[in-house]
Amino acid sequence: QVQLQESGPGLVKPSQTLSLTCTVSGASITTNFYYWSWIRQPPGKGLEWIGYIAFSGTPYYSPSLKNRTSISRDTSKNQFTLQLRTVTPEDTAVYYCASKVIVGYAHPNSPSDYDTWGQGTQVTVSS
């Protein structure tokens, strides 16, 4: 059974970089057909998909965030990491990591595509 756990600072200053790590247990992040994603939910709003890194190591980002987003992985630690640059208060949200196994061609770019989630971590952008 795959389990996910987010970690990182809960407070980030405007214009700085938000960095979060997701630690995975129960499966290797290089296992075929796994997609590892970051999703967020601003206060009072719906879930927003940020991007994923596939089992192959290839990342893909939401068009609305791709200019500020990087997702990478550390296979030795079985972790993947989100970096969101130049944050503003509008980036305040609960951030989730999530995963899904999809055999064959796939591009899981919606929160509803994912069936395994971490508990989420609150990130506030404020000076």
PDB file of C-alpha atoms in Angstrom:
ATOM      1  CA  GLN A   1       0.000   0.000   0.000  1.00  0.00           C
ATOM      2  CA  VAL A   2       1.436   3.334  -1.064  1.00  0.00           C
ATOM      3  CA  GLN A   3       1.658   6.048   1.573  1.00  0.00           C
ATOM      4  CA  LEU A   4       2.625   9.667   0.994  1.00  0.00           C
ATOM      5  CA  GLN A   5       3.819  12.296   3.461  1.00  0.00           C
ATOM      6  CA  GLU A   6       4.378  15.966   2.689  1.00  0.00           C
ATOM      7  CA  SER A   7       6.974  18.032   4.531  1.00  0.00           C
ATOM      8  CA  GLY A   8       8.292  21.563   4.338  1.00  0.00           C
ATOM      9  CA  PRO A   9       7.975  25.020   5.832  1.00  0.00           C
ATOM     10  CA  GLY A  10       4.522  26.273   6.695  1.00  0.00           C
ATOM     11  CA  LEU A  11       5.370  29.943   6.131  1.00  0.00           C
ATOM     12  CA  VAL A  12       7.062  31.484   3.104  1.00  0.00           C
ATOM     13  CA  LYS A  13       7.705  35.159   2.408  1.00  0.00           C
ATOM     14  CA  PRO A  14       6.449  36.782  -0.791  1.00  0.00           C
ATOM     15  CA  SER A  15       8.878  36.575  -3.737  1.00  0.00           C
ATOM     16  CA  GLN A  16      10.676  33.591  -2.205  1.00  0.00           C
ATOM     17  CA  THR A  17      10.592  29.948  -3.319  1.00  0.00           C
ATOM     18  CA  LEU A  18       8.205  27.434  -1.781  1.00  0.00           C
ATOM     19  CA  SER A  19       9.825  24.011  -1.433  1.00  0.00           C
ATOM     20  CA  LEU A  20       7.956  20.870  -0.368  1.00  0.00           C
ATOM     21  CA  THR A  21       9.000  17.241  -0.273  1.00  0.00           C
ATOM     22  CA  CYS A  22       6.843  14.148  -0.552  1.00  0.00           C
ATOM     23  CA  THR A  23       8.244  10.989   1.019  1.00  0.00           C
ATOM     24  CA  VAL A  24       6.854   7.806  -0.505  1.00  0.00           C
ATOM     25  CA  SER A  25       6.595   4.418   1.156  1.00  0.00           C
ATOM     26  CA  GLY A  26       5.126   1.183  -0.120  1.00  0.00           C
ATOM     27  CA  ALA A  27       6.409   1.587  -3.677  1.00  0.00           C
ATOM     28  CA  SER A  28       9.453   2.883  -5.480  1.00  0.00           C
ATOM     29  CA  ILE A  29       8.930   6.150  -7.309  1.00  0.00           C
ATOM     30  CA  THR A  30      10.576   4.528 -10.344  1.00  0.00           C
ATOM     31  CA  THR A  31       8.055   1.687 -10.502  1.00  0.00           C
ATOM     32  CA  ASN A  32       6.474   1.465 -13.930  1.00  0.00           C
ATOM     33  CA  PHE A  33       3.256   3.359 -14.577  1.00  0.00           C
ATOM     34  CA  TYR A  34       3.258   5.445 -11.394  1.00  0.00           C
ATOM     35  CA  TYR A  35       2.548   9.160 -11.627  1.00  0.00           C
ATOM     36  CA  TRP A  36       3.491  11.389  -8.682  1.00  0.00           C
ATOM     37  CA  SER A  37       1.699  14.669  -8.451  1.00  0.00           C
ATOM     38  CA  TRP A  38       1.382  17.908  -6.523  1.00  0.00           C
ATOM     39  CA  ILE A  39      -2.073  19.392  -5.982  1.00  0.00           C
ATOM     40  CA  ARG A  40      -3.184  22.354  -3.912  1.00  0.00           C
ATOM     41  CA  GLN A  41      -6.356  23.838  -2.463  1.00  0.00           C
ATOM     42  CA  PRO A  42      -6.451  27.573  -1.685  1.00  0.00           C
ATOM     43  CA  PRO A  43      -8.794  28.638   1.110  1.00  0.00           C
ATOM     44  CA  GLY A  44     -12.398  28.614  -0.049  1.00  0.00           C
ATOM     45  CA  LYS A  45     -11.497  27.250  -3.502  1.00  0.00           C
ATOM     46  CA  GLY A  46     -11.344  23.925  -5.275  1.00  0.00           C
ATOM     47  CA  LEU A  47      -8.441  21.595  -5.870  1.00  0.00           C
ATOM     48  CA  GLU A  48      -5.843  22.695  -8.408  1.00  0.00           C
ATOM     49  CA  TRP A  49      -3.427  20.321 -10.111  1.00  0.00           C
ATOM     50  CA  ILE A  50       0.136  21.736 -10.161  1.00  0.00           C
ATOM     51  CA  GLY A  51       2.119  19.063 -11.960  1.00  0.00           C
ATOM     52  CA  TYR A  52       3.492  15.544 -11.866  1.00  0.00           C
ATOM     53  CA  ILE A  53       6.677  13.607 -12.314  1.00  0.00           C
ATOM     54  CA  ALA A  54       6.222  10.287 -14.043  1.00  0.00           C
ATOM     55  CA  PHE A  55       7.894   6.975 -13.209  1.00  0.00           C
ATOM     56  CA  SER A  56      10.288   7.713 -16.065  1.00  0.00           C
ATOM     57  CA  GLY A  57      11.407  10.927 -14.365  1.00  0.00           C
ATOM     58  CA  THR A  58       9.705  13.201 -16.882  1.00  0.00           C
ATOM     59  CA  PRO A  59       7.839  16.132 -15.299  1.00  0.00           C
ATOM     60  CA  TYR A  60       4.773  17.866 -16.645  1.00  0.00           C
ATOM     61  CA  TYR A  61       3.285  21.096 -15.335  1.00  0.00           C
ATOM     62  CA  SER A  62       0.008  22.952 -15.337  1.00  0.00           C
ATOM     63  CA  PRO A  63       0.208  25.584 -18.087  1.00  0.00           C
ATOM     64  CA  SER A  64      -0.875  28.261 -15.628  1.00  0.00           C
ATOM     65  CA  LEU A  65       2.009  27.507 -13.253  1.00  0.00           C
ATOM     66  CA  LYS A  66       4.738  26.035 -15.428  1.00  0.00           C
ATOM     67  CA  ASN A  67       6.810  29.227 -15.579  1.00  0.00           C
ATOM     68  CA  ARG A  68       7.251  29.105 -11.797  1.00  0.00           C
ATOM     69  CA  THR A  69       7.232  25.364 -11.080  1.00  0.00           C
ATOM     70  CA  SER A  70       9.815  22.619 -10.903  1.00  0.00           C
ATOM     71  CA  ILE A  71       9.195  19.023  -9.810  1.00  0.00           C
ATOM     72  CA  SER A  72      12.165  16.739  -9.270  1.00  0.00           C
ATOM     73  CA  ARG A  73      12.924  13.472  -7.527  1.00  0.00           C
ATOM     74  CA  ASP A  74      15.566  11.825  -5.354  1.00  0.00           C
ATOM     75  CA  THR A  75      15.422   8.123  -6.080  1.00  0.00           C
ATOM     76  CA  SER A  76      17.899   7.298  -3.290  1.00  0.00           C
ATOM     77  CA  LYS A  77      15.451   8.733  -0.741  1.00  0.00           C
ATOM     78  CA  ASN A  78      12.262   7.748  -2.607  1.00  0.00           C
ATOM     79  CA  GLN A  79      11.098  11.347  -2.536  1.00  0.00           C
ATOM     80  CA  PHE A  80       9.855  13.917  -4.993  1.00  0.00           C
ATOM     81  CA  THR A  81       9.976  17.650  -4.520  1.00  0.00           C
ATOM     82  CA  LEU A  82       7.992  20.716  -5.538  1.00  0.00           C
ATOM     83  CA  GLN A  83       9.564  24.112  -6.004  1.00  0.00           C
ATOM     84  CA  LEU A  84       7.278  27.077  -6.694  1.00  0.00           C
ATOM     85  CA  ARG A  85       9.178  30.266  -7.347  1.00  0.00           C
ATOM     86  CA  THR A  86       8.314  33.908  -6.746  1.00  0.00           C
ATOM     87  CA  VAL A  87       5.335  33.159  -4.527  1.00  0.00           C
ATOM     88  CA  THR A  88       2.583  35.621  -3.666  1.00  0.00           C
ATOM     89  CA  PRO A  89      -0.196  35.452  -1.051  1.00  0.00           C
ATOM     90  CA  GLU A  90      -2.368  33.852  -3.776  1.00  0.00           C
ATOM     91  CA  ASP A  91      -0.152  30.756  -3.445  1.00  0.00           C
ATOM     92  CA  THR A  92      -1.398  30.230   0.109  1.00  0.00           C
ATOM     93  CA  ALA A  93      -3.019  26.795   0.162  1.00  0.00           C
ATOM     94  CA  VAL A  94      -3.030  23.293   1.519  1.00  0.00           C
ATOM     95  CA  TYR A  95      -0.559  21.375  -0.637  1.00  0.00           C
ATOM     96  CA  TYR A  96      -1.000  17.657  -1.294  1.00  0.00           C
ATOM     97  CA  CYS A  97       1.116  15.032  -2.945  1.00  0.00           C
ATOM     98  CA  ALA A  98      -0.781  12.266  -4.671  1.00  0.00           C
ATOM     99  CA  SER A  99      -0.193   9.206  -6.827  1.00  0.00           C
ATOM    100  CA  LYS A 100      -1.870   7.015  -9.403  1.00  0.00           C
ATOM    101  CA  VAL A 101      -0.959   3.944 -11.402  1.00  0.00           C
ATOM    102  CA  ILE A 102      -1.991   4.132 -15.049  1.00  0.00           C
ATOM    103  CA  VAL A 103      -0.939   1.475 -17.560  1.00  0.00           C
ATOM    104  CA  GLY A 104      -0.435   2.713 -21.076  1.00  0.00           C
ATOM    105  CA  TYR A 105      -0.372   6.249 -22.391  1.00  0.00           C
ATOM    106  CA  ALA A 106      -1.543   8.685 -19.724  1.00  0.00           C
ATOM    107  CA  HIS A 107      -1.511  12.332 -18.796  1.00  0.00           C
ATOM    108  CA  PRO A 108      -3.172  12.588 -15.381  1.00  0.00           C
ATOM    109  CA  ASN A 109      -3.644  16.349 -15.127  1.00  0.00           C
ATOM    110  CA  SER A 110      -6.715  16.524 -12.907  1.00  0.00           C
ATOM    111  CA  PRO A 111      -7.022  16.050  -9.138  1.00  0.00           C
ATOM    112  CA  SER A 112      -9.785  13.514  -9.788  1.00  0.00           C
ATOM    113  CA  ASP A 113      -7.268  11.291 -11.611  1.00  0.00           C
ATOM    114  CA  TYR A 114      -5.493  10.477  -8.328  1.00  0.00           C
ATOM    115  CA  ASP A 115      -6.516   7.867  -5.802  1.00  0.00           C
ATOM    116  CA  THR A 116      -3.767   7.982  -3.181  1.00  0.00           C
ATOM    117  CA  TRP A 117      -3.121  11.187  -1.273  1.00  0.00           C
ATOM    118  CA  GLY A 118      -0.960  12.516   1.498  1.00  0.00           C
ATOM    119  CA  GLN A 119      -2.603  14.265   4.418  1.00  0.00           C
ATOM    120  CA  GLY A 120      -1.704  17.700   3.084  1.00  0.00           C
ATOM    121  CA  THR A 121       0.364  20.520   4.492  1.00  0.00           C
ATOM    122  CA  GLN A 122      -0.663  24.143   4.976  1.00  0.00           C
ATOM    123  CA  VAL A 123       1.596  26.721   3.353  1.00  0.00           C
ATOM    124  CA  THR A 124       0.999  30.395   4.028  1.00  0.00           C
ATOM    125  CA  VAL A 125       2.668  33.135   2.006  1.00  0.00           C
ATOM    126  CA  SER A 126       3.012  36.226   4.137  1.00  0.00           C
ATOM    127  CA  SER A 127       5.589  38.762   5.176  1.00  0.00           C
TER     128      SER A 127
END
